[in-house]
Short mmCIF file of C-alpha atoms in Angstrom, two decimals:
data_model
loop_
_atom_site.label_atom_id
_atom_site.label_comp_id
_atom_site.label_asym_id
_atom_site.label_seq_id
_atom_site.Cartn_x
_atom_site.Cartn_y
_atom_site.Cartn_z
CA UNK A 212 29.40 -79.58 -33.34
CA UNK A 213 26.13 -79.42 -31.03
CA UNK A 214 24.98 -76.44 -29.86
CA UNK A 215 24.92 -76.00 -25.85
CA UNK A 216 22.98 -73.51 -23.55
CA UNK A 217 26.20 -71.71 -22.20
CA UNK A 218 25.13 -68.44 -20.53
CA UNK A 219 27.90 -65.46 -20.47
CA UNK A 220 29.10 -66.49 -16.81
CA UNK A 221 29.89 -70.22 -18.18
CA UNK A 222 26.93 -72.26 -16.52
CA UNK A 223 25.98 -74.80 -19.04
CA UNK A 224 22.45 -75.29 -18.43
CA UNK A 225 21.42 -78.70 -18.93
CA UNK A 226 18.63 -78.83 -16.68
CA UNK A 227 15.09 -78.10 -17.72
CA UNK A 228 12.01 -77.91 -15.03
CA UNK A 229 8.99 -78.80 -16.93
CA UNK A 230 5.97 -77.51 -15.61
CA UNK A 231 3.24 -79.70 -17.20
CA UNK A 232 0.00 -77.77 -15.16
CA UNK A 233 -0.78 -74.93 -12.86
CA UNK A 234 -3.52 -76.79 -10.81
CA UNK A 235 -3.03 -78.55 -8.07
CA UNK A 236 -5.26 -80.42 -5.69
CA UNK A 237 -3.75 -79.09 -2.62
CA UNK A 238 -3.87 -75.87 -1.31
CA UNK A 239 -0.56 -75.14 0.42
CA UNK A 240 -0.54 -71.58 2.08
CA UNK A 241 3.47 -71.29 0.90
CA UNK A 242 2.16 -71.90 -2.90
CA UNK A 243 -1.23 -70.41 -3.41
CA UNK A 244 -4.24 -69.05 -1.69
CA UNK A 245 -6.70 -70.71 -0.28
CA UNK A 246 -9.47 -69.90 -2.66
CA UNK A 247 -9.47 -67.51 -5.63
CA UNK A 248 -6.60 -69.03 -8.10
CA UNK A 249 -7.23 -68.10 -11.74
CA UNK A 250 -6.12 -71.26 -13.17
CA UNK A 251 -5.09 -71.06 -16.90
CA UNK A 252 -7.68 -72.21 -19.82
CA UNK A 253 -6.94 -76.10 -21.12
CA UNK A 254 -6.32 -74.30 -25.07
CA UNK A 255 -3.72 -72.25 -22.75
CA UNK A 256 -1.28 -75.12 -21.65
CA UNK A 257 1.35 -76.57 -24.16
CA UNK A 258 -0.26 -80.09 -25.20
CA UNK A 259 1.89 -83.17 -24.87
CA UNK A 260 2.37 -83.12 -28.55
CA UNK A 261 3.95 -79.51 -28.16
CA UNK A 262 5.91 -80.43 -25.22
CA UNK A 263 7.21 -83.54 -26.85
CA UNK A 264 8.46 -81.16 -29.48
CA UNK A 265 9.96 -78.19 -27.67
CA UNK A 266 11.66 -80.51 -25.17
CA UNK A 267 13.30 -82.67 -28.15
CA UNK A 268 14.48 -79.06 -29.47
CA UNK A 269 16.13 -78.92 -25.27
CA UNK A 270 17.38 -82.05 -25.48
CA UNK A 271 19.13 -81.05 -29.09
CA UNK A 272 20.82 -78.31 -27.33
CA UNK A 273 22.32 -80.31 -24.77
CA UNK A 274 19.88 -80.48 -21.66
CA UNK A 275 20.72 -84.13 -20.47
CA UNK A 276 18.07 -84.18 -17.65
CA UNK A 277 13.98 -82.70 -16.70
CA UNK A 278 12.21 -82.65 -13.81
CA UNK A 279 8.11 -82.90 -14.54
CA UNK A 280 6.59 -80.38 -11.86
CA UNK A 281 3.55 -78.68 -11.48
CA UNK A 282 1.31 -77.92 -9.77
CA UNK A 283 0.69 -81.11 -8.84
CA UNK A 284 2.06 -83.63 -12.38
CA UNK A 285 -0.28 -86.22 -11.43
CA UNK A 286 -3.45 -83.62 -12.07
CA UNK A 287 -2.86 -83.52 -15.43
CA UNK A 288 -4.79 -86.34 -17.66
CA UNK A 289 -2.62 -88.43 -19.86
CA UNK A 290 0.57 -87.66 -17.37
CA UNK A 291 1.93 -90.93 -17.53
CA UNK A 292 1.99 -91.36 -21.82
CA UNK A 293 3.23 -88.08 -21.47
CA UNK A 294 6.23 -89.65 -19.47
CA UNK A 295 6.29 -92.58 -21.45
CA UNK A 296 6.74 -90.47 -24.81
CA UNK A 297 9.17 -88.10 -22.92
CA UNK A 298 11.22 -91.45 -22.06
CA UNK A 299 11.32 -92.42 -26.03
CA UNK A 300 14.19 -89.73 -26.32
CA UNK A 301 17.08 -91.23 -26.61
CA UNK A 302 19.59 -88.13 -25.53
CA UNK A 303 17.52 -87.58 -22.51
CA UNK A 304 19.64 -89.42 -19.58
CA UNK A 305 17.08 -88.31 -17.02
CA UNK A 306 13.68 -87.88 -16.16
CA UNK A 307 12.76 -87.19 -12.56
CA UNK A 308 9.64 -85.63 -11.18
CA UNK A 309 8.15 -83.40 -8.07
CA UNK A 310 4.72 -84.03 -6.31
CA UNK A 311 2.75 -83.87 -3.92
CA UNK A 312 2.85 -87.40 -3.01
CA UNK A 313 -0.85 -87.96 -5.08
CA UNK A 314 0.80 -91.03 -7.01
CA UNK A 315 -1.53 -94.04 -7.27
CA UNK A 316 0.43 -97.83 -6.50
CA UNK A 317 -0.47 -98.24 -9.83
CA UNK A 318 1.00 -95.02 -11.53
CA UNK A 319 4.46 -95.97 -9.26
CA UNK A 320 4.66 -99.31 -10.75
CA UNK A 321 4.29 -97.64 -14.71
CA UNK A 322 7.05 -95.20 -13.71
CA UNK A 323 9.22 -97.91 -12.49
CA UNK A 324 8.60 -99.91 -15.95
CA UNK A 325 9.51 -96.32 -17.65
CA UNK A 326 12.90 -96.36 -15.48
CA UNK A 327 12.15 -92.86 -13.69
CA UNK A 328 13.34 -94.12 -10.55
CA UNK A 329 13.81 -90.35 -8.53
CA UNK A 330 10.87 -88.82 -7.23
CA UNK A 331 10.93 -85.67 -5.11
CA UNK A 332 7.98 -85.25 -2.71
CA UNK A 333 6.66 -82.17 -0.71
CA UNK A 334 5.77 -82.66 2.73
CA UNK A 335 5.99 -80.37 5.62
CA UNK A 336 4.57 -82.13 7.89
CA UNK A 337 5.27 -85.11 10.14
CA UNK A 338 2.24 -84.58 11.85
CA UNK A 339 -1.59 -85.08 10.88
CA UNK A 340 -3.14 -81.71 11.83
CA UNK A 341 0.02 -79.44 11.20
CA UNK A 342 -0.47 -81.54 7.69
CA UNK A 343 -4.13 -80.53 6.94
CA UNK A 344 -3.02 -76.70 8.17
CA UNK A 345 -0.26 -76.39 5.66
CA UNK A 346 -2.03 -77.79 3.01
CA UNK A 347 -5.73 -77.19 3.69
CA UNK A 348 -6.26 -80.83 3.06
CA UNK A 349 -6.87 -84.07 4.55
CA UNK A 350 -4.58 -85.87 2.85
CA UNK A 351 -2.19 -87.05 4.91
CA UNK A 352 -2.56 -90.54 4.93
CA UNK A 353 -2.62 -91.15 1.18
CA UNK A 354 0.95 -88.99 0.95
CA UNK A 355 2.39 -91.38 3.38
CA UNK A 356 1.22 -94.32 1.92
CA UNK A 357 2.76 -93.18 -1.20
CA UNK A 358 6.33 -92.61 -0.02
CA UNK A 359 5.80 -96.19 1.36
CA UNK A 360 5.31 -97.45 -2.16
CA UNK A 361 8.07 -95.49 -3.04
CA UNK A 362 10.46 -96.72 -0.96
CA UNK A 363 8.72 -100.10 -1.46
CA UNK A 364 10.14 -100.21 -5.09
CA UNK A 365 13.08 -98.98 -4.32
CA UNK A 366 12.92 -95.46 -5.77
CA UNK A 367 15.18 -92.63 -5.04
CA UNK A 368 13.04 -90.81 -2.76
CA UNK A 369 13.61 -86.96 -1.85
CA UNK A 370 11.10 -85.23 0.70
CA UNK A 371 10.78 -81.07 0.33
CA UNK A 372 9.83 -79.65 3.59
CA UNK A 373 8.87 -75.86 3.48
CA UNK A 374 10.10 -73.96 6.53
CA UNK A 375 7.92 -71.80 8.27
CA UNK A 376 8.90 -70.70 12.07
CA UNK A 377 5.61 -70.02 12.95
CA UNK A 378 3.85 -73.45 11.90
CA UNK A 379 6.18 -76.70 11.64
CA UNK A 380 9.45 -75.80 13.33
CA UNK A 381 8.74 -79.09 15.65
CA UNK A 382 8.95 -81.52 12.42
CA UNK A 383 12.81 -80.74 11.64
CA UNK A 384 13.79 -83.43 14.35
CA UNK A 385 11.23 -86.04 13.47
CA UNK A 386 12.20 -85.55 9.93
CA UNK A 387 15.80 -86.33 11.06
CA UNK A 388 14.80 -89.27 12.62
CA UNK A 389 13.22 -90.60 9.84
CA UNK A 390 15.90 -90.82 8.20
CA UNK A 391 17.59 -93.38 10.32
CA UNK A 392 15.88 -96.49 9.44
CA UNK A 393 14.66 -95.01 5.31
CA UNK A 394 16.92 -94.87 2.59
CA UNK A 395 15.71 -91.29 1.88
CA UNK A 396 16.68 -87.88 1.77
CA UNK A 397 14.85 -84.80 3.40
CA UNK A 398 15.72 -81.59 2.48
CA UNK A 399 14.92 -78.61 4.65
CA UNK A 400 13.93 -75.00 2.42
CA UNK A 401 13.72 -71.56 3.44
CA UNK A 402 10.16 -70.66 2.51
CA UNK A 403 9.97 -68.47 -1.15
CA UNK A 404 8.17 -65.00 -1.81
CA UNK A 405 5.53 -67.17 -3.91
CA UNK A 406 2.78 -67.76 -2.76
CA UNK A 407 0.41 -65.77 -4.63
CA UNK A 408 -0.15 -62.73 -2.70
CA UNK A 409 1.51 -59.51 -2.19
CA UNK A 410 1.81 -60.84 1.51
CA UNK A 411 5.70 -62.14 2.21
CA UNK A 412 8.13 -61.83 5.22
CA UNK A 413 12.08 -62.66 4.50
CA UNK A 414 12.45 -66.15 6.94
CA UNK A 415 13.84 -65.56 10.05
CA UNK A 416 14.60 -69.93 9.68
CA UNK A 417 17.22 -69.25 6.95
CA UNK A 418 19.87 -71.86 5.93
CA UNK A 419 22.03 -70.57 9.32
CA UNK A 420 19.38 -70.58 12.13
CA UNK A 421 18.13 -74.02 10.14
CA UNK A 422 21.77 -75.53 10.70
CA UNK A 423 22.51 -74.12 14.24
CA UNK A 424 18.57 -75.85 15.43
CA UNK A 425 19.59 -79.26 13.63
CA UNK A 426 23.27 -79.27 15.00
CA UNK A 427 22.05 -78.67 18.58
CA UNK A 428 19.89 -81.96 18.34
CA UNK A 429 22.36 -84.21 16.45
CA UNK A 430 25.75 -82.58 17.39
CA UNK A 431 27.65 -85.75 15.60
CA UNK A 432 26.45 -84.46 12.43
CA UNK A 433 28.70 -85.04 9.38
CA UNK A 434 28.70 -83.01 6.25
CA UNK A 435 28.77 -84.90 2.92
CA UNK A 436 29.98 -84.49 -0.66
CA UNK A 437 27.81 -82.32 -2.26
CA UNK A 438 26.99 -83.47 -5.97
CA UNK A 439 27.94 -80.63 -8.55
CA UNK A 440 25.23 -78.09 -9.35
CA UNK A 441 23.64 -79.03 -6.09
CA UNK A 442 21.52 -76.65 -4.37
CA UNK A 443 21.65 -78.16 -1.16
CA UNK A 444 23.96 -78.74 1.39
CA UNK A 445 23.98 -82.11 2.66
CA UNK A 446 24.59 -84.04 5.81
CA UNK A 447 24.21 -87.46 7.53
CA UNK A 448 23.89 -88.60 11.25
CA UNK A 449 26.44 -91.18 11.61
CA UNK A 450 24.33 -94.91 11.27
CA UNK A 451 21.42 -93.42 9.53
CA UNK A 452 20.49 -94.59 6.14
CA UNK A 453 19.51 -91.93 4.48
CA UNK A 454 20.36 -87.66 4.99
CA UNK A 455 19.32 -84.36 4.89
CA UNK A 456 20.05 -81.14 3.60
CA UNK A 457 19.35 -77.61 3.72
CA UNK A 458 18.18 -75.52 0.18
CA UNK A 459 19.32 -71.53 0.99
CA UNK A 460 15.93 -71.10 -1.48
CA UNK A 461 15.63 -67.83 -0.65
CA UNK A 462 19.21 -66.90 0.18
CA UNK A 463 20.00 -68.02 -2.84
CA UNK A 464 23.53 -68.47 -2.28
CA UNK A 465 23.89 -71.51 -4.95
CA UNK A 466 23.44 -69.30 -7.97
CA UNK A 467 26.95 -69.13 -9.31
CA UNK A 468 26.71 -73.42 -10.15
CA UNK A 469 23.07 -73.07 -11.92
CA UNK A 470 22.52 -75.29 -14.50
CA UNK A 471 18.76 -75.05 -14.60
CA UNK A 472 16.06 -73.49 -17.55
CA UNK A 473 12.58 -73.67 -16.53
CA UNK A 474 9.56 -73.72 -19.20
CA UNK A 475 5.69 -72.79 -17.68
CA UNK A 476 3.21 -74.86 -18.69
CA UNK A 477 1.55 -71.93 -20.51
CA UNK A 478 5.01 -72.15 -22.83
CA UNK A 479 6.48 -69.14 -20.33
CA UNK A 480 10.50 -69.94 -20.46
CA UNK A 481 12.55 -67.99 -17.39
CA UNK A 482 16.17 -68.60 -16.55
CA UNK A 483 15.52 -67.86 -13.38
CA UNK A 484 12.89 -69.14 -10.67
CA UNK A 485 12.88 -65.75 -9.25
CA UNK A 486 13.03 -63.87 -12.33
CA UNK A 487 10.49 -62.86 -15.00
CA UNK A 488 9.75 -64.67 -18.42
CA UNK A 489 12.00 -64.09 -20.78
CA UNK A 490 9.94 -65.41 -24.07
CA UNK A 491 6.75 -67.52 -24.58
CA UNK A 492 7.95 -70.32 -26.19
CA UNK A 493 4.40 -71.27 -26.69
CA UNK A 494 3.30 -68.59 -28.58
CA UNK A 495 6.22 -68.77 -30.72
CA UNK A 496 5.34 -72.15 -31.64
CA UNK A 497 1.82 -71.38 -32.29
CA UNK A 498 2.35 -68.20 -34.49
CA UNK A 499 4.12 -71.05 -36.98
CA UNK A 500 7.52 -70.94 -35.99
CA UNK A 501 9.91 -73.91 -36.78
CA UNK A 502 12.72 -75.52 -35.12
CA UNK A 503 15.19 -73.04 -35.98
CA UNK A 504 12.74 -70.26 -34.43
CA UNK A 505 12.55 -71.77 -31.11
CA UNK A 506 16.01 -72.86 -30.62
CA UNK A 507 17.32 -68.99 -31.43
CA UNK A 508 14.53 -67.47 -28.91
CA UNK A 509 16.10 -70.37 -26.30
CA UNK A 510 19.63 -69.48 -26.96
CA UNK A 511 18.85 -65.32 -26.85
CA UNK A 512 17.08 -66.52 -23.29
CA UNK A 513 20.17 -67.90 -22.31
CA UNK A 514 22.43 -64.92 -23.42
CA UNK A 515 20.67 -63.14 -20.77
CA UNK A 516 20.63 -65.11 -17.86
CA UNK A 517 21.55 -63.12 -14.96
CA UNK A 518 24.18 -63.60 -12.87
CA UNK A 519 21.68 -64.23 -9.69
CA UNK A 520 18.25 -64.92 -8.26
CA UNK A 521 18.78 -61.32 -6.71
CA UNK A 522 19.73 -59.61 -10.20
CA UNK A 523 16.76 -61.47 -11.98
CA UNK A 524 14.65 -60.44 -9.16
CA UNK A 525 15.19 -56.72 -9.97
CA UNK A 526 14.56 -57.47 -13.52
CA UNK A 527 10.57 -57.67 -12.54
CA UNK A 528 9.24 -54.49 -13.49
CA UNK A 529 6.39 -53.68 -10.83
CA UNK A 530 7.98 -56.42 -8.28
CA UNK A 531 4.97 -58.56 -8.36
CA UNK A 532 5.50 -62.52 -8.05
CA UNK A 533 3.09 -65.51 -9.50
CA UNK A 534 1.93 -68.44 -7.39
CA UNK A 535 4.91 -71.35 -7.17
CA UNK A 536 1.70 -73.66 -8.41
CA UNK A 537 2.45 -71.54 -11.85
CA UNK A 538 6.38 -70.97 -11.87
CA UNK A 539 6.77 -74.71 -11.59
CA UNK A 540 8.54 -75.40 -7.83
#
């Protein structure tokens, strides 16, 4: 009989996040700083080879589905034989990704041939400048033209947009809108105490005053059937194409359906986004470790999940939280 990750309140966690890099070649002010990141050493991240590995050990103990994140994926040389040697496993049902929306046409078309059809992108912005202020960047046209291509193919196309009251409040509606004639999704987050510095107020814009803004522009609203494990809550405007939803990120009120493991690119392995590492799977790989090694340090991970993103959050001794760039999105 196959081993599962079952943690002690019943979540079967079949999910992994993959982080496959820190870096990133934007600079969002939610993430990181603007300048001073400590970005790890190359001999630091998990090569493909040892990714390929630990993830087949994953995959062995029931994960069906992994996201690739970052930083930003597409950073990373050798991303898409990465992918392509990731899509080789046969018990793997699903391989999605997160970026940043720095895809070339030509990487979309390889994914497409791979048959990773879902692909999340961040974007906070509707508009050019508040673009370049939330990112530091000028990269607004090349995102765009990327979710174009997306859509082009005929991928599953999610866009992550960051809430902040004081910066892009005025995109929610446009966002909306966009969704009327684009068979896309746009989810809505409350902005996340990561963003490497000790610097962090708790969102006024949470899930509730998100709601209440988009329900007094499009009152006809309808709420939709949210797939299991889902952490957002979803809703159409009656006509559109594609939705929206809203992602209590930091309210955290979709904790008691996790199904999610996340592994660091430096081989850091947390059962909890907000929580701190629970074993370095790299390290235990690299001190000579087998199979059998890593799957009991996975399982013992598991065995301590905590109930919430508000237990595991106490669980950090001196409170202090890395850059989302490093914990993976």
């Amino acid at each position: 009989m196959q081993q599962e990750l079952i943690d002690k309140y019943g979540r079967k966690l079949d999910y992994l996040r993959l982080s496959v890099t820190d870096r990133c070649n934007f600079r969002c002010y939610y993430c990181m700083p603007e300048e001073g990141m400590n970005f790890v050493q190359r001999e630091d991240l998990l090569t493909y080879e040892e990714l390929d590995y630990i993830t087949k050990i994953f995959v062995n103990l029931g994960v069906k589905k992994i996201r690739i994140t970052g930083g930003e994926p597409f950073v990373r040389k050798g991303i898409v034989e990465f992918l392509e040697l990731l899509s080789n496993n046969k018990g793997l049902k699903e391989i999605t990704l997160t970026s940043n929306g720095s895809i070339s046409k030509e990487q979309i078309g390889q994914l497409a041939i791979l048959g990773i059809r879902k692909v999340n992108i961040s974007l906070d912005s509707l508009d050019p400048q508040r673009f370049h202020e939330i990112t530091r960047r000028d990269k607004f046209d090349e995102v765009m033209s990327c979710i174009d291509e997306l859509l082009a193919q005929d991928f599953n196309v999610k866009l992550n947009c960051v809430i902040d009251g004081r910066k892009n409040i005025d995109d929610i509606v446009p966002f909306i809108k966009l969704t009327e004639k684009n068979p896309l999704s746009v989810r809505f987050l409350e902005e996340m105490p990561f963003n490497g510095t000790d610097n962090f107020e708790i969102p006024e814009w949470n899930y509730k005053a998100l709601y209440s803004h988009i329900e007094n522009h499009f009152p006809e609203i309808q709420k939709l059937v949210d797939e299991s494990n889902s952490t957002s809550i979803n809703y159409q405007v009656p006509g559109y194409l594609g939705s929206f939803g809203i992602i209590p990120a930091f309210s955290r009120t979709f904790c008691g359906t996790c199904n999610r493991i996340r592994l660091s690119a430096t081989g850091e392995l947390r059962t909890c986004l907000y929580g701190p590492p629970v074993c370095n799977l790299r390290d235990i790989l690299r001190s000579g470790a087998g199979e059998e090694g890593l799957k009991s340090a996975i399982l013992s991970a598991v065995a301590g999940k905590a109930k919430d993103g508000f237990e595991a959050e106490n669980l950090i001794a001196d409170g202090s939280k890395n850059s989302m760039s490093f914990l993976g999105g």
